[in-house]
Amino acid sequence: GAVVSQHPSWVICKSGTSVKIECRSLDFQATTMFWYRQFPKQSLMLMATSNEGSKATYEQGVEKDKFLINHASLTLSTLTVTSAHPEDSSFYICSASGGRVGETQYFGPGTRLLVL
Amino acid sequence: SQQGEEDPQALSIQEGENATMNCSYKTSINNLQWYRQNSGRGLVHLILIRSNEREKHSGRLRVTLDTSKKSSSLLITASRAADTASYFCATDPGNTGKLIFGQGTTLQVKP
């Protein structure tokens, strides 16, 4: 099956700093990537949809200036958490698809962010 | 808000027993998917069932879909300790690729 990687797998940072998380599709071209956030013992919540070469669309309640998304190529999308605060501590998971409607999404292994 | 509700929230069984998890959703769908998540890991796609299908099998997995009741079930037969994980149903109500996940069922299979 298709493989999606994320880097880093975990990160600890100080409050106020910015953290960049990468999501890569390793063996297919991902026209669309999705970013999810998962708090402990909760389900995944969609944050934003990232399309290659265009601006990301954010779900209601997600601050686009705080969570910067860049999808510069068909194999890479990045999520930057700017001026991170302890409440941003979470598990961030990306998924990727070829962009066709109804196509299976392939999920990355997730990035655990801890903001001190 | 979440599209899906799942029950039970937690399930603990002995190895070899069957495990059944249920998922309900709110709006009409084209398909419903089930995913597994091992603790602290990403999601693994298990099975997709389309709205015109009533039942689908994949190995030890059996998924049913009742669109009239807006519900689906996932049955894992002859469970193994390695099946211990959280299981989520997901729908794409707008057919846009944006998945809406259920709350999930945490399954523990005791050896």
Short mmCIF file of C-alpha atoms in Angstrom, two decimals:
data_model
loop_
_atom_site.label_atom_id
_atom_site.label_comp_id
_atom_site.label_asym_id
_atom_site.label_seq_id
_atom_site.Cartn_x
_atom_site.Cartn_y
_atom_site.Cartn_z
CA GLY A 1 0.00 0.00 0.00
CA ALA A 2 0.89 3.66 -0.25
CA VAL A 3 3.20 5.04 2.41
CA VAL A 4 2.99 8.39 4.12
CA SER A 5 5.68 9.57 6.48
CA GLN A 6 5.78 12.35 9.03
CA HIS A 7 8.71 14.12 10.56
CA PRO A 8 9.43 14.55 13.34
CA SER A 9 7.66 11.74 15.15
CA TRP A 10 7.73 13.73 18.35
CA VAL A 11 8.83 17.18 19.39
CA ILE A 12 9.10 19.12 22.63
CA CYS A 13 9.33 22.86 22.44
CA LYS A 14 9.10 25.93 24.62
CA SER A 15 6.01 28.08 24.66
CA GLY A 16 6.21 30.83 22.06
CA THR A 17 8.34 28.96 19.57
CA SER A 18 7.23 27.64 16.19
CA VAL A 19 7.29 24.03 15.15
CA LYS A 20 7.20 22.64 11.62
CA ILE A 21 5.82 19.19 10.88
CA GLU A 22 6.39 17.53 7.51
CA CYS A 23 4.10 15.09 5.78
CA ARG A 24 5.44 13.18 2.78
CA SER A 25 3.88 10.72 0.40
CA LEU A 26 6.70 8.33 -0.39
CA ASP A 27 5.47 6.35 -3.35
CA PHE A 28 2.61 8.27 -4.87
CA GLN A 29 1.67 11.79 -5.79
CA ALA A 30 -0.65 13.36 -3.27
CA THR A 31 -2.77 16.05 -4.80
CA THR A 32 -4.57 16.47 -1.53
CA MET A 33 -3.34 16.19 2.04
CA PHE A 34 -5.35 16.52 5.19
CA TRP A 35 -4.21 17.56 8.64
CA TYR A 36 -5.90 16.20 11.75
CA ARG A 37 -5.42 16.80 15.44
CA GLN A 38 -6.09 14.24 18.13
CA PHE A 39 -6.18 14.95 21.85
CA PRO A 40 -5.62 12.10 24.30
CA LYS A 41 -8.38 9.51 24.32
CA GLN A 42 -10.31 11.46 21.70
CA SER A 43 -11.04 11.04 18.04
CA LEU A 44 -9.38 12.77 15.13
CA MET A 45 -10.58 16.24 14.25
CA LEU A 46 -9.94 17.60 10.77
CA MET A 47 -8.02 20.86 10.87
CA ALA A 48 -7.45 21.70 7.24
CA THR A 49 -7.30 20.45 3.68
CA SER A 50 -4.18 21.11 1.69
CA ASN A 51 -4.13 21.05 -2.10
CA GLU A 52 -0.90 21.18 -4.04
CA GLY A 53 -0.21 24.62 -5.38
CA SER A 54 -3.11 26.37 -3.70
CA LYS A 55 -4.06 27.77 -0.33
CA ALA A 56 -5.25 25.41 2.33
CA THR A 57 -8.84 25.41 3.48
CA TYR A 58 -9.34 25.44 7.21
CA GLU A 59 -12.16 23.96 9.22
CA GLN A 60 -14.28 26.19 11.38
CA GLY A 61 -12.52 27.20 14.55
CA VAL A 62 -9.01 26.51 13.27
CA GLU A 63 -6.84 29.63 13.12
CA LYS A 64 -5.11 29.79 9.76
CA ASP A 65 -2.51 32.26 11.04
CA LYS A 66 -1.56 29.93 13.84
CA PHE A 67 -1.47 26.73 11.83
CA LEU A 68 0.34 27.54 8.61
CA ILE A 69 0.05 24.94 5.91
CA ASN A 70 2.16 24.74 2.78
CA HIS A 71 1.72 22.14 0.06
CA ALA A 72 4.46 23.10 -2.33
CA SER A 73 4.87 19.79 -4.12
CA LEU A 74 2.90 16.65 -4.87
CA THR A 75 4.77 14.75 -2.19
CA LEU A 76 5.17 17.24 0.64
CA SER A 77 2.91 19.26 2.88
CA THR A 78 4.05 21.08 5.98
CA LEU A 79 2.16 22.26 9.04
CA THR A 80 3.77 24.98 11.11
CA VAL A 81 2.40 25.64 14.57
CA THR A 82 3.33 29.24 15.21
CA SER A 83 3.87 30.69 18.68
CA ALA A 84 2.99 27.39 20.23
CA HIS A 85 1.26 27.26 23.60
CA PRO A 86 0.72 24.35 25.97
CA GLU A 87 -2.86 23.95 24.73
CA ASP A 88 -1.44 23.16 21.27
CA SER A 89 0.09 20.01 22.70
CA SER A 90 -1.52 17.21 20.76
CA PHE A 91 -1.03 14.42 18.26
CA TYR A 92 -0.98 15.75 14.71
CA ILE A 93 -1.71 13.32 11.90
CA CYS A 94 -1.67 13.90 8.18
CA SER A 95 -3.25 11.88 5.43
CA ALA A 96 -2.76 11.93 1.71
CA SER A 97 -4.74 10.93 -1.33
CA GLY A 98 -4.45 11.21 -5.06
CA GLY A 99 -7.31 13.66 -4.98
CA ARG A 100 -10.04 11.66 -6.64
CA VAL A 101 -13.38 11.70 -4.89
CA GLY A 102 -13.87 8.68 -2.68
CA GLU A 103 -10.27 7.62 -2.94
CA THR A 104 -8.70 5.95 0.07
CA GLN A 105 -6.62 8.20 2.25
CA TYR A 106 -3.33 6.99 3.61
CA PHE A 107 -2.34 8.20 7.03
CA GLY A 108 1.04 9.16 8.37
CA PRO A 109 2.27 7.80 11.71
CA GLY A 110 1.58 11.06 13.49
CA THR A 111 3.66 13.67 15.30
CA ARG A 112 3.33 14.15 19.01
CA LEU A 113 3.86 17.77 20.04
CA LEU A 114 4.46 18.78 23.63
CA VAL A 115 4.68 22.48 24.38
CA LEU A 116 6.17 23.35 27.73
CA SER B 1 -19.38 18.28 15.38
CA GLN B 2 -18.54 14.64 15.06
CA GLN B 3 -20.52 12.77 12.44
CA GLY B 4 -20.30 9.40 14.06
CA GLU B 5 -21.00 7.90 17.40
CA GLU B 6 -19.52 4.59 18.31
CA ASP B 7 -20.30 2.05 20.92
CA PRO B 8 -19.09 0.61 23.04
CA GLN B 9 -16.41 3.16 23.93
CA ALA B 10 -14.32 0.37 25.38
CA LEU B 11 -14.40 -3.37 24.95
CA SER B 12 -12.32 -6.02 26.68
CA ILE B 13 -12.43 -9.64 25.53
CA GLN B 14 -10.41 -12.81 25.65
CA GLU B 15 -8.33 -13.99 22.74
CA GLY B 16 -10.40 -16.12 20.41
CA GLU B 17 -13.66 -14.33 21.13
CA ASN B 18 -15.45 -12.14 18.62
CA ALA B 19 -15.57 -8.37 18.98
CA THR B 20 -18.39 -6.23 17.65
CA MET B 21 -18.26 -2.46 17.39
CA ASN B 22 -21.04 -0.21 16.21
CA CYS B 23 -21.05 3.15 14.53
CA SER B 24 -23.91 5.53 13.84
CA TYR B 25 -23.81 8.57 11.62
CA LYS B 26 -26.06 11.52 10.95
CA THR B 27 -26.16 12.43 7.27
CA SER B 28 -26.41 10.48 4.03
CA ILE B 29 -23.18 8.96 2.82
CA ASN B 30 -21.56 7.45 -0.26
CA ASN B 31 -19.40 5.13 1.77
CA LEU B 32 -18.21 4.40 5.27
CA GLN B 33 -14.72 3.38 6.27
CA TRP B 34 -13.22 1.66 9.28
CA TYR B 35 -9.74 2.39 10.57
CA ARG B 36 -7.54 0.94 13.29
CA GLN B 37 -5.16 2.96 15.42
CA ASN B 38 -2.57 1.37 17.63
CA SER B 39 -1.69 3.43 20.67
CA GLY B 40 0.24 6.54 19.70
CA ARG B 41 0.33 5.62 16.04
CA GLY B 42 -1.28 6.66 12.80
CA LEU B 43 -4.36 5.10 11.28
CA VAL B 44 -4.52 1.95 9.22
CA HIS B 45 -7.32 1.62 6.71
CA LEU B 46 -9.26 -1.59 7.25
CA ILE B 47 -12.22 -1.62 4.96
CA LEU B 48 -14.54 0.60 2.94
CA ILE B 49 -18.19 -0.23 2.39
CA ARG B 50 -20.24 1.65 -0.15
CA SER B 51 -23.75 2.87 0.44
CA ASN B 52 -25.20 0.28 -1.93
CA GLU B 53 -23.50 -2.57 -0.08
CA ARG B 54 -24.94 -4.26 2.97
CA GLU B 55 -22.06 -6.44 4.02
CA LYS B 56 -18.40 -6.79 3.25
CA HIS B 57 -15.72 -9.20 4.37
CA SER B 58 -11.96 -8.93 4.60
CA GLY B 59 -10.16 -11.75 6.33
CA ARG B 60 -11.42 -11.88 9.92
CA LEU B 61 -13.28 -8.60 9.47
CA ARG B 62 -16.95 -8.34 8.64
CA VAL B 63 -18.59 -4.97 8.15
CA THR B 64 -22.28 -4.33 7.76
CA LEU B 65 -24.03 -1.16 6.72
CA ASP B 66 -27.66 -0.24 7.28
CA THR B 67 -28.34 3.06 5.55
CA SER B 68 -31.94 3.13 6.77
CA LYS B 69 -30.69 3.19 10.35
CA LYS B 70 -27.55 5.14 9.49
CA SER B 71 -25.43 2.59 11.26
CA SER B 72 -22.55 0.23 10.62
CA SER B 73 -20.92 -2.55 12.58
CA LEU B 74 -17.46 -4.03 12.54
CA LEU B 75 -17.04 -7.62 13.63
CA ILE B 76 -13.62 -9.07 14.30
CA THR B 77 -13.78 -12.83 14.55
CA ALA B 78 -11.38 -15.05 16.47
CA SER B 79 -9.66 -12.04 17.99
CA ARG B 80 -5.96 -11.97 18.74
CA ALA B 81 -3.91 -9.97 21.21
CA ALA B 82 -2.52 -8.06 18.23
CA ASP B 83 -6.02 -6.75 17.50
CA THR B 84 -5.74 -4.58 20.62
CA ALA B 85 -6.19 -1.04 19.30
CA SER B 86 -8.73 1.72 18.84
CA TYR B 87 -11.16 1.37 15.97
CA PHE B 88 -12.80 4.31 14.24
CA CYS B 89 -15.49 4.61 11.65
CA ALA B 90 -15.28 7.52 9.24
CA THR B 91 -17.60 9.05 6.70
CA ASP B 92 -17.24 11.69 4.02
CA PRO B 93 -20.66 13.36 4.04
CA GLY B 94 -19.82 16.00 1.48
CA ASN B 95 -17.94 13.60 -0.78
CA THR B 96 -14.99 15.98 -0.59
CA GLY B 97 -12.45 13.68 0.99
CA LYS B 98 -12.88 15.35 4.37
CA LEU B 99 -13.32 12.47 6.75
CA ILE B 100 -15.46 12.80 9.84
CA PHE B 101 -14.49 10.27 12.47
CA GLY B 102 -16.56 8.60 15.11
CA GLN B 103 -15.51 8.67 18.73
CA GLY B 104 -13.87 5.30 18.44
CA THR B 105 -13.95 2.02 20.34
CA THR B 106 -10.94 0.95 22.33
CA LEU B 107 -10.56 -2.80 22.09
CA GLN B 108 -8.41 -4.82 24.44
CA VAL B 109 -7.85 -8.47 23.63
CA LYS B 110 -6.42 -10.38 26.54
CA PRO B 111 -4.12 -13.28 25.74
#
